[in-house]
Amino acid sequence: QKEVEQNSGPLSVPEGAIASLNCTYSDRGSQSFFWYRQYSGKSPELIMSIYSNGDKEDGRFTAQLNKASQYVSLLIRDSQPSDSATYLCAGDFKPGAGSYQLTFGKGTKLSVIP
Amino acid sequence: EAGVTQFPSHSVIEKGQTVTLRCDPISGHDNLYWYRRVMGKEIKFLLHFVKESKQDESGMPNNRFLAERTGGTYSTLKVQPAELEDSGVYFCASSQVEGGLYGYTFGSGTRLTVV
């Protein structure tokens, strides 16, 4: 069974610090990985997608993918209180003849302390 | 561009009743997905439509769940009869192409509580 594992947290960082969120996955066949941010009661919002090994930067966010180690991470630089949310790691898997499906981790709750 | 719209946002029903959830995907998105999050668990795939056709319904829990997408536009997910374990948040997502090449856009979900 394909799994995505995340530390559920909560992860607390002071404002202005770097928040580091980590995720491991079990299926080597996955090609695409995503980080979603979800505020309480709201929809998951895509903040980063990454498809190849290495780093991908977008503003204050950097996603890192290491397929050999089956590891995905998200760094948030200069963390702001508005970054406080649950961060969901997801991998896109295609089980056999089925469709591509997102497999989610349980999410890491991040609190940025002013 | 309007996002993915789901309603109702909340529904409380009694065990044994029927509930129908609706999802309006982003216009032009042929791919529509249903996901569910039950308390304390991760979000899990239920099924995938391409236009009006069910491409994959391997995640549907049992035959009390029926999804339709007549005309290939909006979709409904009916639970009949509802059981306590059906409580959770039901998310709909849509995408331009199958797979995540351009990402998936999620709706805000329907929180279903069965009492």
Coordinates of C-alpha atoms in Angstrom, one line a residue:
Chain A
Q1 CA 0.0 0.0 0.0
K2 CA 1.3 3.4 -1.0
E3 CA 1.9 5.7 1.9
V4 CA 3.0 9.2 2.6
E5 CA 4.3 9.9 6.1
Q6 CA 4.6 13.2 7.8
N7 CA 5.3 14.3 11.3
S8 CA 2.0 15.6 12.5
G9 CA 3.6 18.2 14.7
P10 CA 2.7 20.7 15.9
L11 CA 5.7 22.5 14.7
S12 CA 6.3 25.8 16.3
V13 CA 8.8 28.4 15.0
P14 CA 9.3 32.0 15.8
E15 CA 8.4 34.7 13.3
G16 CA 11.2 35.2 10.8
A17 CA 12.7 31.8 11.3
I18 CA 12.9 28.9 8.7
A19 CA 10.2 26.3 9.0
S20 CA 11.2 22.9 7.8
L21 CA 8.5 20.3 6.9
N22 CA 9.4 16.8 6.0
C23 CA 7.7 13.9 4.2
T24 CA 8.6 10.4 3.1
Y25 CA 6.8 8.1 0.7
S26 CA 6.8 4.4 0.0
D27 CA 6.2 4.2 -3.8
R28 CA 9.1 4.7 -6.0
G29 CA 6.8 4.9 -9.0
S30 CA 5.4 8.3 -8.1
Q31 CA 6.6 11.1 -10.3
S32 CA 4.9 14.2 -8.8
F33 CA 4.7 15.6 -5.4
F34 CA 2.8 18.5 -3.9
W35 CA 2.6 20.6 -0.9
Y36 CA -0.8 21.9 0.1
R37 CA -1.6 24.4 2.8
Q38 CA -4.9 24.1 4.6
Y39 CA -6.3 26.7 7.0
S40 CA -8.9 25.4 9.4
G41 CA -12.2 24.8 7.6
K42 CA -10.8 25.8 4.2
S43 CA -9.8 23.9 1.0
P44 CA -6.3 22.6 0.6
E45 CA -4.4 25.2 -1.4
L46 CA -1.6 24.1 -3.7
I47 CA 1.6 26.0 -2.8
M48 CA 4.3 23.9 -4.4
S49 CA 4.7 21.1 -6.9
I50 CA 7.9 19.3 -7.7
Y51 CA 8.6 16.6 -10.2
S52 CA 12.3 16.1 -10.4
N53 CA 15.2 15.6 -8.0
G54 CA 16.6 18.8 -6.5
D55 CA 15.3 22.0 -5.2
K56 CA 12.5 24.2 -6.5
E57 CA 12.1 27.7 -5.2
D58 CA 9.1 30.0 -5.3
G59 CA 9.3 33.1 -3.2
R60 CA 9.7 32.2 0.4
F61 CA 9.0 28.5 -0.3
T62 CA 11.5 25.9 -1.4
A63 CA 10.5 22.3 -2.1
Q64 CA 13.2 19.6 -2.2
L65 CA 12.8 16.1 -3.7
N66 CA 15.2 13.2 -3.3
K67 CA 13.8 10.2 -5.2
A68 CA 16.6 7.9 -4.1
S69 CA 15.8 8.5 -0.5
Q70 CA 12.0 8.9 -1.2
Y71 CA 12.0 12.1 0.7
V72 CA 10.2 15.4 0.1
S73 CA 10.6 18.6 2.1
L74 CA 9.3 22.1 2.2
L75 CA 11.2 25.0 3.6
I76 CA 9.5 28.3 4.5
R77 CA 11.9 31.2 4.9
D78 CA 11.1 34.3 7.0
S79 CA 8.0 32.5 8.5
Q80 CA 5.0 34.7 9.1
P81 CA 2.1 34.2 11.5
S82 CA -0.1 34.0 8.4
D83 CA 1.9 30.8 7.5
S84 CA 0.3 29.1 10.5
A85 CA -1.8 26.3 9.0
T86 CA -1.7 22.5 8.3
Y87 CA 0.7 21.5 5.5
L88 CA -0.2 18.4 3.5
C89 CA 2.3 16.5 1.6
A90 CA 0.9 14.4 -1.3
G91 CA 2.3 12.2 -4.0
D92 CA 0.6 11.4 -7.3
F93 CA 0.5 7.6 -7.7
K94 CA -1.0 5.5 -10.5
P95 CA -1.9 2.0 -9.1
G96 CA -1.9 -0.4 -12.0
A97 CA -4.7 0.3 -14.5
G98 CA -6.3 2.9 -12.2
S99 CA -6.1 6.7 -12.3
Y100 CA -3.5 8.9 -10.9
Q101 CA -4.5 9.4 -7.3
L102 CA -3.1 11.8 -4.7
T103 CA -2.0 10.0 -1.6
F104 CA -1.8 12.4 1.3
G105 CA 0.1 12.4 4.5
K106 CA -1.9 13.3 7.6
G107 CA -0.5 16.8 7.6
T108 CA 1.9 18.8 9.8
K109 CA 0.4 21.6 11.8
L110 CA 2.7 24.7 11.8
S111 CA 2.4 27.5 14.2
V112 CA 4.5 30.7 13.7
I113 CA 4.8 32.6 16.9
P114 CA 4.9 36.4 16.6
Chain B
E1 CA -11.8 32.2 -12.8
A2 CA -14.2 30.5 -10.3
G3 CA -12.7 27.8 -8.3
V4 CA -14.1 24.4 -7.4
T5 CA -17.4 24.9 -5.6
Q6 CA -19.0 22.4 -3.2
F7 CA -22.3 22.5 -1.4
P8 CA -23.6 22.2 1.1
S9 CA -20.6 23.2 3.2
H10 CA -22.1 21.3 6.2
S11 CA -24.7 18.6 6.5
V12 CA -25.9 16.9 9.6
I13 CA -28.1 13.9 9.0
E14 CA -29.4 11.0 11.0
K15 CA -28.2 7.4 10.4
G16 CA -30.2 5.8 7.7
Q17 CA -31.0 9.0 5.9
T18 CA -29.8 10.0 2.4
V19 CA -27.5 12.9 1.6
T20 CA -26.4 14.2 -1.7
L21 CA -23.2 16.3 -2.1
R22 CA -22.6 18.5 -5.1
C23 CA -19.4 19.6 -6.8
D24 CA -19.0 22.2 -9.6
P25 CA -15.5 21.9 -11.0
I26 CA -13.5 24.6 -12.7
S27 CA -15.0 25.2 -16.1
G28 CA -13.3 23.3 -18.8
H29 CA -11.7 20.8 -16.4
D30 CA -12.6 17.3 -17.7
N31 CA -11.1 15.6 -14.7
L32 CA -13.1 15.6 -11.5
Y33 CA -12.1 13.7 -8.3
W34 CA -13.8 13.0 -5.0
Y35 CA -11.7 12.6 -1.8
R36 CA -12.7 12.1 1.8
R37 CA -11.1 12.8 5.1
V38 CA -12.4 11.0 8.1
M39 CA -11.5 12.1 11.7
G40 CA -7.9 11.6 12.5
K41 CA -7.0 10.1 9.1
E42 CA -5.5 11.4 6.0
I43 CA -7.4 12.5 2.9
K44 CA -8.1 9.5 0.7
F45 CA -9.1 9.1 -2.9
L46 CA -12.7 8.0 -3.7
L47 CA -13.1 8.2 -7.4
H48 CA -12.2 9.9 -10.7
F49 CA -14.3 11.1 -13.6
V50 CA -13.1 12.0 -17.0
K51 CA -16.0 14.0 -18.4
E52 CA -19.1 12.0 -17.6
S53 CA -17.3 8.6 -17.4
K54 CA -16.0 7.0 -14.2
Q55 CA -12.4 6.4 -14.8
D56 CA -11.6 4.8 -11.4
E57 CA -13.9 4.2 -8.5
S58 CA -11.5 2.0 -6.6
G59 CA -11.6 4.2 -3.5
M60 CA -15.4 4.1 -3.0
P61 CA -16.0 2.5 0.4
N62 CA -19.1 0.4 -0.5
N63 CA -22.2 0.4 -2.6
R64 CA -24.0 2.9 -0.3
F65 CA -22.0 5.5 -2.2
L66 CA -23.1 6.6 -5.7
A67 CA -21.3 9.3 -7.7
E68 CA -22.6 10.7 -11.0
R69 CA -21.5 13.3 -13.4
T70 CA -24.2 13.6 -16.0
G71 CA -23.2 15.8 -18.9
G72 CA -19.7 16.0 -17.7
T73 CA -20.1 19.2 -15.8
Y74 CA -21.1 19.1 -12.1
S75 CA -20.9 15.9 -10.0
T76 CA -23.0 14.5 -7.2
L77 CA -22.1 12.1 -4.5
K78 CA -25.0 10.4 -2.8
V79 CA -24.7 8.4 0.4
Q80 CA -27.7 6.1 1.0
P81 CA -28.3 5.0 3.7
A82 CA -25.8 7.0 5.7
E83 CA -23.9 5.3 8.5
L84 CA -22.0 6.8 11.4
E85 CA -18.7 6.0 9.9
D86 CA -19.5 8.1 6.8
S87 CA -18.9 11.2 8.8
G88 CA -16.0 13.3 7.6
V89 CA -15.1 16.0 5.1
Y90 CA -15.7 15.2 1.5
F91 CA -13.5 17.1 -1.0
C92 CA -13.9 17.5 -4.7
A93 CA -11.0 18.4 -6.9
S94 CA -10.6 19.1 -10.6
S95 CA -7.7 19.2 -13.1
Q96 CA -7.1 20.1 -16.7
V97 CA -5.3 16.9 -17.4
E98 CA -5.2 13.5 -15.6
G99 CA -2.4 13.5 -13.2
G100 CA -0.8 16.4 -11.4
L101 CA 1.1 18.0 -14.2
Y102 CA -0.8 21.3 -13.8
G103 CA -1.9 20.6 -10.3
Y104 CA -5.2 19.8 -8.7
T105 CA -7.6 22.4 -7.4
F106 CA -9.7 21.5 -4.4
G107 CA -13.0 22.8 -3.2
S108 CA -13.5 23.8 0.4
G109 CA -15.3 20.5 1.2
T110 CA -18.6 19.3 2.6
R111 CA -18.4 18.4 6.3
L112 CA -20.8 15.5 6.8
T113 CA -21.9 14.5 10.2
V114 CA -24.0 11.4 10.7
V115 CA -25.7 11.2 14.1

